[in-house]
mmCIF file of C-alpha atoms in Angstrom:
data_model
loop_
_atom_site.group_PDB
_atom_site.id
_atom_site.type_symbol
_atom_site.label_atom_id
_atom_site.label_comp_id
_atom_site.label_asym_id
_atom_site.label_seq_id
_atom_site.Cartn_x
_atom_site.Cartn_y
_atom_site.Cartn_z
ATOM 1 C CA MET A 1 93.662 133.125 195.166
ATOM 2 C CA LYS A 2 97.473 132.145 195.575
ATOM 3 C CA VAL A 3 99.751 133.298 192.485
ATOM 4 C CA ASN A 4 103.320 130.964 192.386
ATOM 5 C CA TYR A 5 106.093 131.868 189.820
ATOM 6 C CA ASP A 6 108.548 129.715 191.155
ATOM 7 C CA PHE A 7 108.690 127.941 187.736
ATOM 8 C CA TYR A 8 108.584 130.499 185.602
ATOM 9 C CA ASP A 9 111.431 131.172 183.148
ATOM 10 C CA ASP A 10 110.658 134.724 182.398
ATOM 11 C CA LYS A 11 109.463 133.509 178.785
ATOM 12 C CA ASP A 12 105.842 134.145 177.281
ATOM 13 C CA VAL A 13 106.496 131.996 174.337
ATOM 14 C CA TYR A 14 102.832 131.171 173.703
ATOM 15 C CA CYS A 15 100.203 134.287 173.083
ATOM 16 C CA ASP A 16 97.932 135.621 170.411
ATOM 17 C CA GLY A 17 99.873 138.969 170.167
ATOM 18 C CA GLU A 18 99.435 142.203 171.186
ATOM 19 C CA ILE A 19 95.376 141.779 171.380
ATOM 20 C CA GLU A 20 96.056 139.987 174.701
ATOM 21 C CA LYS A 21 96.912 143.281 176.582
ATOM 22 C CA ASP A 22 93.235 144.532 174.931
ATOM 23 C CA ILE A 23 91.593 141.420 176.319
ATOM 24 C CA ILE A 24 93.594 142.032 179.837
ATOM 25 C CA ASP A 25 92.394 145.712 179.584
ATOM 26 C CA TYR A 26 88.526 144.649 179.118
ATOM 27 C CA LEU A 27 88.733 142.201 181.792
ATOM 28 C CA GLU A 28 89.940 144.512 184.421
ATOM 29 C CA LYS A 29 87.929 147.534 183.292
ATOM 30 C CA TYR A 30 84.722 145.757 182.602
ATOM 31 C CA GLY A 31 84.640 142.044 184.241
ATOM 32 C CA GLU A 32 83.854 139.115 182.101
ATOM 33 C CA GLU A 33 80.402 139.151 183.184
ATOM 34 C CA ASN A 34 79.647 142.746 181.412
ATOM 35 C CA TYR A 35 80.834 141.334 178.115
ATOM 36 C CA LYS A 36 78.048 142.828 176.063
ATOM 37 C CA GLU A 37 79.761 146.435 176.829
ATOM 38 C CA ILE A 38 82.934 144.790 175.202
ATOM 39 C CA PHE A 39 81.224 143.192 172.197
ATOM 40 C CA GLU A 40 79.043 146.159 171.153
ATOM 41 C CA HIS A 41 82.663 147.612 170.085
ATOM 42 C CA ASP A 42 84.978 145.035 169.552
ATOM 43 C CA ILE A 43 84.048 141.763 168.396
ATOM 44 C CA ARG A 44 87.277 140.282 166.760
ATOM 45 C CA TRP A 45 87.988 136.875 166.956
ATOM 46 C CA PRO A 46 90.564 136.413 169.785
ATOM 47 C CA VAL A 47 88.666 139.139 171.872
ATOM 48 C CA PHE A 48 85.078 136.898 171.774
ATOM 49 C CA TYR A 49 86.851 133.500 171.837
ATOM 50 C CA HIS A 50 88.516 134.747 175.451
ATOM 51 C CA ILE A 51 85.738 136.519 176.767
ATOM 52 C CA THR A 52 82.392 134.847 175.634
ATOM 53 C CA PRO A 53 80.486 133.065 178.414
ATOM 54 C CA ILE A 54 79.885 130.310 175.783
ATOM 55 C CA ARG A 55 83.434 128.865 176.540
ATOM 56 C CA LYS A 56 81.939 127.843 179.869
ATOM 57 C CA ASN A 57 79.627 125.360 178.390
ATOM 58 C CA ILE A 58 82.145 122.780 177.961
ATOM 59 C CA LEU A 59 82.042 122.061 181.868
ATOM 60 C CA ASN A 60 78.837 124.174 182.666
ATOM 61 C CA TRP A 61 76.936 120.521 182.512
ATOM 62 C CA TYR A 62 79.325 118.449 183.960
ATOM 63 C CA GLU A 63 78.889 116.983 187.740
ATOM 64 C CA PHE A 64 82.358 116.918 189.800
ATOM 65 C CA LYS A 65 82.502 114.871 192.785
ATOM 66 C CA GLU A 66 82.007 116.265 196.241
ATOM 67 C CA ASN A 67 85.185 117.905 197.302
ATOM 68 C CA ALA A 68 87.011 117.345 194.332
ATOM 69 C CA GLU A 69 90.898 118.669 193.902
ATOM 70 C CA VAL A 70 91.121 119.658 190.549
ATOM 71 C CA LEU A 71 94.440 120.145 188.080
ATOM 72 C CA GLU A 72 93.588 122.460 185.173
ATOM 73 C CA ILE A 73 96.584 122.342 183.041
ATOM 74 C CA GLY A 74 96.901 125.388 180.392
ATOM 75 C CA ALA A 75 94.350 127.704 181.518
ATOM 76 C CA GLY A 76 94.762 130.315 178.819
ATOM 77 C CA MET A 77 93.510 133.596 179.967
ATOM 78 C CA GLY A 78 90.918 131.499 182.512
ATOM 79 C CA ALA A 79 87.899 131.110 180.663
ATOM 80 C CA ILE A 80 86.588 127.892 182.343
ATOM 81 C CA THR A 81 88.797 128.558 185.245
ATOM 82 C CA GLY A 82 86.293 130.345 187.385
ATOM 83 C CA VAL A 83 83.710 127.296 186.589
ATOM 84 C CA LEU A 84 86.141 124.647 188.302
ATOM 85 C CA CYS A 85 86.556 127.176 191.363
ATOM 86 C CA ASP A 86 82.507 127.132 191.653
ATOM 87 C CA LYS A 87 82.529 123.154 191.399
ATOM 88 C CA ALA A 88 85.236 121.877 193.147
ATOM 89 C CA LYS A 89 86.998 122.181 196.741
ATOM 90 C CA ASN A 90 90.381 123.529 195.184
ATOM 91 C CA VAL A 91 91.671 123.986 191.758
ATOM 92 C CA THR A 92 95.523 124.422 191.237
ATOM 93 C CA CYS A 93 95.789 125.971 187.474
ATOM 94 C CA VAL A 94 99.115 125.906 185.531
ATOM 95 C CA GLU A 95 99.505 128.411 182.699
ATOM 96 C CA LEU A 96 102.737 128.764 180.799
ATOM 97 C CA SER A 97 102.324 132.450 180.064
ATOM 98 C CA LYS A 98 102.502 135.419 182.747
ATOM 99 C CA GLN A 99 100.551 137.439 180.568
ATOM 100 C CA ARG A 100 97.881 135.034 180.463
ATOM 101 C CA ALA A 101 98.148 134.469 184.049
ATOM 102 C CA SER A 102 97.020 138.059 184.911
ATOM 103 C CA ALA A 103 94.145 137.574 182.855
ATOM 104 C CA ILE A 104 92.979 134.693 185.193
ATOM 105 C CA GLN A 105 93.891 137.088 188.135
ATOM 106 C CA ALA A 106 91.517 139.847 186.784
ATOM 107 C CA ARG A 107 88.793 136.994 186.383
ATOM 108 C CA CYS A 108 89.233 135.119 189.168
ATOM 109 C CA LYS A 109 90.257 137.641 191.889
ATOM 110 C CA ASN A 110 87.595 136.599 194.595
ATOM 111 C CA LYS A 111 88.130 132.585 194.265
ATOM 112 C CA GLU A 112 89.852 131.659 197.590
ATOM 113 C CA ASN A 113 90.075 128.271 196.580
ATOM 114 C CA LEU A 114 92.414 128.809 193.456
ATOM 115 C CA GLU A 115 96.080 128.614 193.192
ATOM 116 C CA ILE A 116 97.833 129.903 189.520
ATOM 117 C CA ILE A 117 100.887 128.308 189.100
ATOM 118 C CA VAL A 118 102.855 129.921 186.069
ATOM 119 C CA GLY A 119 105.749 127.848 184.236
ATOM 120 C CA ASN A 120 105.747 124.837 181.924
ATOM 121 C CA PHE A 121 103.858 121.957 183.514
ATOM 122 C CA ASN A 122 106.652 119.450 182.602
ATOM 123 C CA ASN A 123 109.077 121.589 185.228
ATOM 124 C CA ILE A 124 106.526 121.738 187.690
ATOM 125 C CA LYS A 125 106.916 119.722 190.809
ATOM 126 C CA PHE A 126 103.326 119.025 192.771
ATOM 127 C CA ASP A 127 102.733 117.460 196.292
ATOM 128 C CA LYS A 128 99.635 116.180 195.853
ATOM 129 C CA LYS A 129 97.378 113.912 193.349
ATOM 130 C CA PHE A 130 94.196 115.172 192.019
ATOM 131 C CA ASP A 131 90.584 113.586 191.599
ATOM 132 C CA TYR A 132 90.210 115.384 188.142
ATOM 133 C CA ILE A 133 92.740 116.861 185.602
ATOM 134 C CA THR A 134 91.430 119.145 182.919
ATOM 135 C CA LEU A 135 93.176 119.045 179.243
ATOM 136 C CA ILE A 136 90.918 121.600 177.362
ATOM 137 C CA GLY A 137 92.314 122.203 174.019
ATOM 138 C CA VAL A 138 96.057 120.967 175.384
ATOM 139 C CA LEU A 139 96.566 117.297 174.242
ATOM 140 C CA GLU A 140 97.170 118.572 170.510
ATOM 141 C CA TYR A 141 100.255 120.459 171.770
ATOM 142 C CA ALA A 142 102.025 117.758 173.627
ATOM 143 C CA SER A 143 104.633 117.342 170.696
ATOM 144 C CA LEU A 144 105.806 121.343 171.276
ATOM 145 C CA TYR A 145 106.235 120.709 175.095
ATOM 146 C CA THR A 146 107.047 117.125 175.387
ATOM 147 C CA ASN A 147 110.920 115.760 174.345
ATOM 148 C CA SER A 148 109.769 112.117 173.156
ATOM 149 C CA GLU A 149 109.667 109.580 170.331
ATOM 150 C CA ASN A 150 105.997 109.343 171.660
ATOM 151 C CA PRO A 151 105.019 112.793 172.953
ATOM 152 C CA PHE A 152 101.417 112.330 173.020
ATOM 153 C CA GLU A 153 101.525 108.796 175.092
ATOM 154 C CA ASP A 154 104.398 109.994 177.328
ATOM 155 C CA PHE A 155 102.453 113.413 178.431
ATOM 156 C CA LEU A 156 99.497 111.219 179.178
ATOM 157 C CA ARG A 157 101.343 108.918 181.429
ATOM 158 C CA THR A 158 103.045 111.993 183.222
ATOM 159 C CA ILE A 159 99.406 113.173 183.749
ATOM 160 C CA LYS A 160 98.120 109.547 184.958
ATOM 161 C CA GLY A 161 100.892 109.680 187.606
ATOM 162 C CA LEU A 162 99.255 113.002 189.160
ATOM 163 C CA LEU A 163 95.714 111.196 189.477
ATOM 164 C CA LYS A 164 94.364 109.627 192.329
ATOM 165 C CA PRO A 165 93.590 105.821 191.634
ATOM 166 C CA ASP A 166 89.869 106.816 190.894
ATOM 167 C CA GLY A 167 90.820 110.126 189.303
ATOM 168 C CA ILE A 168 89.465 111.441 186.293
ATOM 169 C CA LEU A 169 91.354 112.803 183.101
ATOM 170 C CA LEU A 170 89.003 115.377 181.376
ATOM 171 C CA ILE A 171 90.045 116.176 177.503
ATOM 172 C CA ALA A 172 88.514 118.473 174.831
ATOM 173 C CA ILE A 173 89.916 118.231 171.499
ATOM 174 C CA GLU A 174 88.975 118.694 167.985
ATOM 175 C CA ASN A 175 88.160 115.548 165.676
ATOM 176 C CA GLN A 176 90.575 115.399 162.973
ATOM 177 C CA PHE A 177 87.684 114.064 160.635
ATOM 178 C CA GLY A 178 84.978 116.927 161.735
ATOM 179 C CA MET A 179 82.455 117.414 159.311
ATOM 180 C CA LYS A 180 83.503 121.180 159.806
ATOM 181 C CA TYR A 181 87.059 120.217 158.133
ATOM 182 C CA PHE A 182 85.159 118.324 155.149
ATOM 183 C CA SER A 183 83.126 121.514 154.355
ATOM 184 C CA GLY A 184 86.341 123.616 154.063
ATOM 185 C CA THR A 185 86.950 125.219 157.519
ATOM 186 C CA GLU A 186 90.785 125.562 158.043
ATOM 187 C CA GLU A 187 92.673 123.183 160.482
ATOM 188 C CA ASP A 188 92.352 125.077 163.479
ATOM 189 C CA HIS A 189 96.007 124.692 164.474
ATOM 190 C CA THR A 190 97.930 124.553 161.450
ATOM 191 C CA GLY A 191 95.306 126.969 159.361
ATOM 192 C CA LYS A 192 95.559 124.874 156.231
ATOM 193 C CA ILE A 193 92.242 123.407 154.913
ATOM 194 C CA TYR A 194 92.070 119.675 154.671
ATOM 195 C CA ASP A 195 95.430 119.244 156.382
ATOM 196 C CA GLY A 196 94.131 116.964 159.469
ATOM 197 C CA ILE A 197 91.968 114.962 156.771
ATOM 198 C CA LEU A 198 94.700 114.387 154.641
ATOM 199 C CA GLY A 199 97.022 113.271 157.359
ATOM 200 C CA TYR A 200 98.913 116.392 158.379
ATOM 201 C CA GLU A 201 101.702 117.668 156.333
ATOM 202 C CA ASN A 202 103.693 118.142 159.287
ATOM 203 C CA LYS A 203 103.830 114.779 160.875
ATOM 204 C CA LYS A 204 105.180 115.630 164.094
ATOM 205 C CA GLY A 205 103.504 119.168 164.858
ATOM 206 C CA ILE A 206 100.302 120.309 166.448
ATOM 207 C CA ARG A 207 97.780 117.762 165.547
ATOM 208 C CA THR A 208 94.525 116.145 166.604
ATOM 209 C CA PHE A 209 93.243 112.713 166.185
ATOM 210 C CA GLY A 210 90.094 110.646 165.090
ATOM 211 C CA LYS A 211 87.991 108.861 167.847
ATOM 212 C CA ASN A 212 89.612 105.284 167.351
ATOM 213 C CA GLU A 213 93.006 106.461 167.378
ATOM 214 C CA LEU A 214 92.631 108.594 170.353
ATOM 215 C CA LYS A 215 91.078 105.716 171.881
ATOM 216 C CA GLN A 216 94.051 103.584 171.176
ATOM 217 C CA ILE A 217 96.543 106.210 172.490
ATOM 218 C CA LEU A 218 94.833 106.725 175.788
ATOM 219 C CA LYS A 219 95.183 102.777 176.163
ATOM 220 C CA ASN A 220 98.648 102.566 175.339
ATOM 221 C CA SER A 221 99.085 105.333 178.167
ATOM 222 C CA GLY A 222 97.441 103.148 180.909
ATOM 223 C CA PHE A 223 93.777 104.586 180.880
ATOM 224 C CA GLU A 224 91.506 101.793 180.335
ATOM 225 C CA TYR A 225 88.285 103.249 180.443
ATOM 226 C CA THR A 226 87.016 106.216 178.390
ATOM 227 C CA LYS A 227 83.405 107.817 177.569
ATOM 228 C CA PHE A 228 82.868 110.326 174.768
ATOM 229 C CA TYR A 229 80.898 113.214 174.397
ATOM 230 C CA TYR A 230 80.291 115.544 171.299
ATOM 231 C CA PRO A 231 80.257 119.408 172.140
ATOM 232 C CA MET A 232 78.766 121.026 169.161
ATOM 233 C CA PRO A 233 79.545 123.119 167.009
ATOM 234 C CA ASP A 234 82.769 122.285 168.566
ATOM 235 C CA TYR A 235 84.548 122.256 172.135
ATOM 236 C CA LYS A 236 85.580 126.044 172.005
ATOM 237 C CA LEU A 237 82.287 127.470 171.617
ATOM 238 C CA PRO A 238 79.702 124.958 172.563
ATOM 239 C CA ASN A 239 76.122 125.374 172.680
ATOM 240 C CA ILE A 240 75.017 121.823 172.985
ATOM 241 C CA ILE A 241 76.586 118.517 173.881
ATOM 242 C CA PHE A 242 75.854 115.042 172.987
ATOM 243 C CA SER A 243 77.178 111.525 173.821
ATOM 244 C CA ASP A 244 76.562 107.950 172.508
ATOM 245 C CA GLU A 245 73.610 107.833 175.111
ATOM 246 C CA TYR A 246 72.352 111.246 173.676
ATOM 247 C CA LEU A 247 72.905 111.242 169.836
ATOM 248 C CA PRO A 248 71.441 113.885 168.091
ATOM 249 C CA ASN A 249 68.334 113.642 165.391
ATOM 250 C CA LYS A 250 67.315 115.828 162.408
ATOM 251 C CA GLU A 251 65.839 118.223 164.836
ATOM 252 C CA SER A 252 68.059 118.224 167.552
ATOM 253 C CA ILE A 253 70.982 118.778 165.006
ATOM 254 C CA ASN A 254 69.508 122.260 164.273
ATOM 255 C CA ASN A 255 70.137 123.520 167.985
ATOM 256 C CA TYR A 256 73.677 124.633 167.729
ATOM 257 C CA THR A 257 74.961 127.319 165.511
ATOM 258 C CA PRO A 258 78.307 126.907 163.418
ATOM 259 C CA TYR A 259 81.117 129.477 163.033
ATOM 260 C CA MET A 260 84.148 129.822 161.255
ATOM 261 C CA SER A 261 87.776 131.865 163.407
ATOM 262 C CA GLY A 262 88.145 133.551 160.078
ATOM 263 C CA GLN A 263 85.576 136.476 159.216
ATOM 264 C CA ASP A 264 86.407 136.464 155.770
ATOM 265 C CA SER A 265 86.859 132.585 154.941
ATOM 266 C CA GLU A 266 83.881 130.558 153.630
ATOM 267 C CA VAL A 267 83.027 127.236 153.562
ATOM 268 C CA GLU A 268 81.916 124.804 150.754
ATOM 269 C CA PHE A 269 78.411 123.960 152.238
ATOM 270 C CA ASP A 270 76.389 124.109 155.646
ATOM 271 C CA GLU A 271 77.694 121.327 157.761
ATOM 272 C CA LYS A 272 74.191 120.737 159.261
ATOM 273 C CA GLU A 273 72.736 119.868 156.158
ATOM 274 C CA ALA A 274 75.682 116.918 155.921
ATOM 275 C CA TYR A 275 75.103 115.828 159.349
ATOM 276 C CA ARG A 276 71.286 114.711 158.395
ATOM 277 C CA ASP A 277 72.031 111.543 156.544
ATOM 278 C CA ILE A 278 75.226 111.073 158.575
ATOM 279 C CA ILE A 279 72.814 110.929 161.956
ATOM 280 C CA LYS A 280 70.453 108.618 159.522
ATOM 281 C CA ASN A 281 73.516 106.197 159.212
ATOM 282 C CA ASN A 282 74.632 106.312 162.625
ATOM 283 C CA GLN A 283 77.828 108.013 161.650
ATOM 284 C CA PHE A 284 77.645 110.984 164.077
ATOM 285 C CA ASP A 285 80.428 110.007 166.329
ATOM 286 C CA PHE A 286 82.746 109.603 163.687
ATOM 287 C CA PHE A 287 82.119 113.067 161.968
ATOM 288 C CA ALA A 288 81.555 115.428 165.156
ATOM 289 C CA ASN A 289 83.785 118.504 164.988
ATOM 290 C CA SER A 290 84.967 118.098 168.690
ATOM 291 C CA PHE A 291 85.100 115.611 171.521
ATOM 292 C CA PHE A 292 84.971 115.710 175.409
ATOM 293 C CA ILE A 293 86.189 112.643 176.838
ATOM 294 C CA GLU A 294 86.257 111.017 180.260
ATOM 295 C CA VAL A 295 89.263 108.959 181.091
ATOM 296 C CA SER A 296 90.488 106.940 184.105
ATOM 297 C CA GLN A 297 91.985 103.770 185.057
ATOM 298 C CA LYS A 298 88.953 102.645 186.898
ATOM 299 C CA GLU A 299 85.343 102.223 185.166
ATOM 300 C CA ILE A 300 83.489 105.415 185.280
ATOM 301 C CA GLU A 301 80.296 105.906 187.278
ATOM 302 C CA THR A 302 79.477 109.560 186.279
ATOM 303 C CA LYS A 303 75.582 109.896 185.249
ATOM 304 C CA ILE A 304 74.212 113.232 183.752
ATOM 305 C CA ASP A 305 71.216 113.624 182.071
ATOM 306 C CA LEU A 306 72.048 115.646 178.870
ATOM 307 C CA ASN A 307 68.137 116.122 178.315
ATOM 308 C CA LYS A 308 68.688 118.801 181.081
ATOM 309 C CA GLN A 309 71.708 120.282 180.358
ATOM 310 C CA ASN A 310 71.936 123.785 181.594
ATOM 311 C CA LEU A 311 74.224 125.680 179.257
ATOM 312 C CA VAL A 312 74.817 129.830 178.346
ATOM 313 C CA LYS A 313 72.446 130.690 175.551
ATOM 314 C CA ILE A 314 73.765 132.590 172.370
ATOM 315 C CA ASP A 315 72.104 136.408 172.918
ATOM 316 C CA ASN A 316 71.704 139.395 170.274
ATOM 317 C CA ILE A 317 74.974 140.664 171.066
ATOM 318 C CA MET A 318 76.767 137.481 170.785
ATOM 319 C CA ASN A 319 75.158 136.490 167.827
ATOM 320 C CA LYS A 320 76.734 139.094 165.442
ATOM 321 C CA PHE A 321 79.767 137.321 165.833
ATOM 322 C CA TYR A 322 78.307 134.261 164.782
ATOM 323 C CA ASN A 323 76.841 136.121 161.632
ATOM 324 C CA ASN A 324 80.000 137.642 160.706
ATOM 325 C CA HIS A 325 81.778 134.467 161.148
ATOM 326 C CA TYR A 326 79.776 131.640 159.082
ATOM 327 C CA LYS A 327 79.612 132.013 155.242
ATOM 328 C CA ILE A 328 78.687 129.354 152.802
ATOM 329 C CA LYS A 329 80.066 130.102 149.224
ATOM 330 C CA LYS A 330 77.111 130.304 146.778
ATOM 331 C CA ASN A 331 76.628 127.607 144.030
ATOM 332 C CA LYS A 332 78.015 129.394 140.727
ATOM 333 C CA GLU A 333 75.131 127.871 138.701
ATOM 334 C CA LYS A 334 72.558 129.275 141.357
ATOM 335 C CA GLU A 335 74.994 132.541 141.753
ATOM 336 C CA ASN A 336 74.897 133.009 137.765
ATOM 337 C CA LYS A 337 70.533 132.406 137.456
ATOM 338 C CA GLU A 338 70.107 134.806 140.495
ATOM 339 C CA LYS A 339 72.475 137.357 138.338
ATOM 340 C CA GLN A 340 70.523 137.210 135.012
ATOM 341 C CA LEU A 341 67.165 137.137 136.523
ATOM 342 C CA ILE A 342 68.406 140.466 138.044
ATOM 343 C CA GLU A 343 69.406 141.859 134.729
ATOM 344 C CA GLU A 344 66.044 140.713 133.039
ATOM 345 C CA ASN A 345 64.273 142.383 135.765
ATOM 346 C CA ASN A 346 66.311 145.617 135.682
ATOM 347 C CA LYS A 347 65.532 145.441 131.689
ATOM 348 C CA LEU A 348 61.702 144.890 132.125
ATOM 349 C CA LYS A 349 61.703 148.002 134.477
ATOM 350 C CA GLU A 350 63.236 150.057 131.724
ATOM 351 C CA GLU A 351 60.871 149.078 129.330
ATOM 352 C CA LEU A 352 57.971 149.743 131.570
ATOM 353 C CA ASN A 353 59.117 153.212 132.301
ATOM 354 C CA SER A 354 59.964 154.037 128.857
ATOM 355 C CA ILE A 355 56.169 153.176 128.239
ATOM 356 C CA LEU A 356 54.925 155.113 130.780
ATOM 357 C CA ASN A 357 56.850 158.057 130.337
ATOM 358 C CA SER A 358 55.780 158.009 126.569
ATOM 359 C CA LYS A 359 53.295 160.749 125.446
ATOM 360 C CA SER A 360 51.849 158.733 122.557
ATOM 361 C CA TRP A 361 49.958 155.709 124.225
ATOM 362 C CA LYS A 362 46.417 155.593 125.492
ATOM 363 C CA ILE A 363 44.038 152.892 126.287
ATOM 364 C CA THR A 364 41.638 152.117 123.448
ATOM 365 C CA LYS A 365 39.422 149.392 124.833
ATOM 366 C CA PRO A 366 39.699 147.332 128.390
ATOM 367 C CA PHE A 367 42.154 144.690 128.634
ATOM 368 C CA ARG A 368 40.476 141.217 129.155
ATOM 369 C CA ASP A 369 42.373 137.846 130.562
ATOM 370 C CA PHE A 370 42.659 135.407 127.919
ATOM 371 C CA LYS A 371 41.023 132.834 130.188
ATOM 372 C CA SER A 372 38.074 135.399 130.529
ATOM 373 C CA ARG A 373 36.639 134.661 126.854
ATOM 374 C CA ASN A 374 36.458 130.722 127.668
#
């Protein structure tokens, strides 16, 4: 492993705060493979998000060409960097934060085919082109780091210039119109309910897109070919992958576990229930929570059998995170009826106890059910 600081400006402007130091300590002490020991005593959202092996599912199933040269932009704390190293000949990963880069080093210290470049991607000079470039949770931030009237398109044009003629860009991004947002989940980046659905209050800030708008942006940037996949519940913590050739049915839609990043948040309804009629009406691709997209200047020939996807499963240790992070608001009418039944039941118990404790009653003749007279 090689670490390059030539383009680092001594500023870490993007991080999750002091908790990142805890995460790095965990990685150095336990290693990511011993996540169970970490989650036994600390399952806060950033800890779970950066360490859980579920993160690897966004690429575990994907088949890279042989001897691939890969550029990972926005590697974060290295959740999928190791997967890339296992699948490719050489991996170059770019990370803006020196602190986060230290987490990648802790995770990938034995990966000899990895170079970490610390710095702003837009300032880095590359001496080669790549077979694959990954933007996993990165494209939505283009307006923050690309000084342009059309930051998303111009950022993608820069990416295109780093790809080989038959190279493939891999994008993972939330869907602006994902069902989780309709159910009341806060927008992942702005923290506002329904922000994306209503077109974003800040028109020039961090944002995601619907499928058709995203396809148009990619086409305007010079990418003629796209192939969409739909990681569920989203690309961050996927536990099943769908595609236009492998769409969910009413049974398979149950094979994922939804979550919210906020432990104290609640949704209006169970998104899996809402998907049932959406699937029946062939509208799943519009409402899917996230996209994973293959993008190229040439026709895409990747052949993947999603019937055989081999993904990390949620175990008992990880399951407590999901149990704590998906709560559905109770129907008020149902809640009132339940409360009334509880009150009536308690009253009945009090009356029965009063009778049983009384010394003045006795059985004078056997009790017979009314029906027994007939």
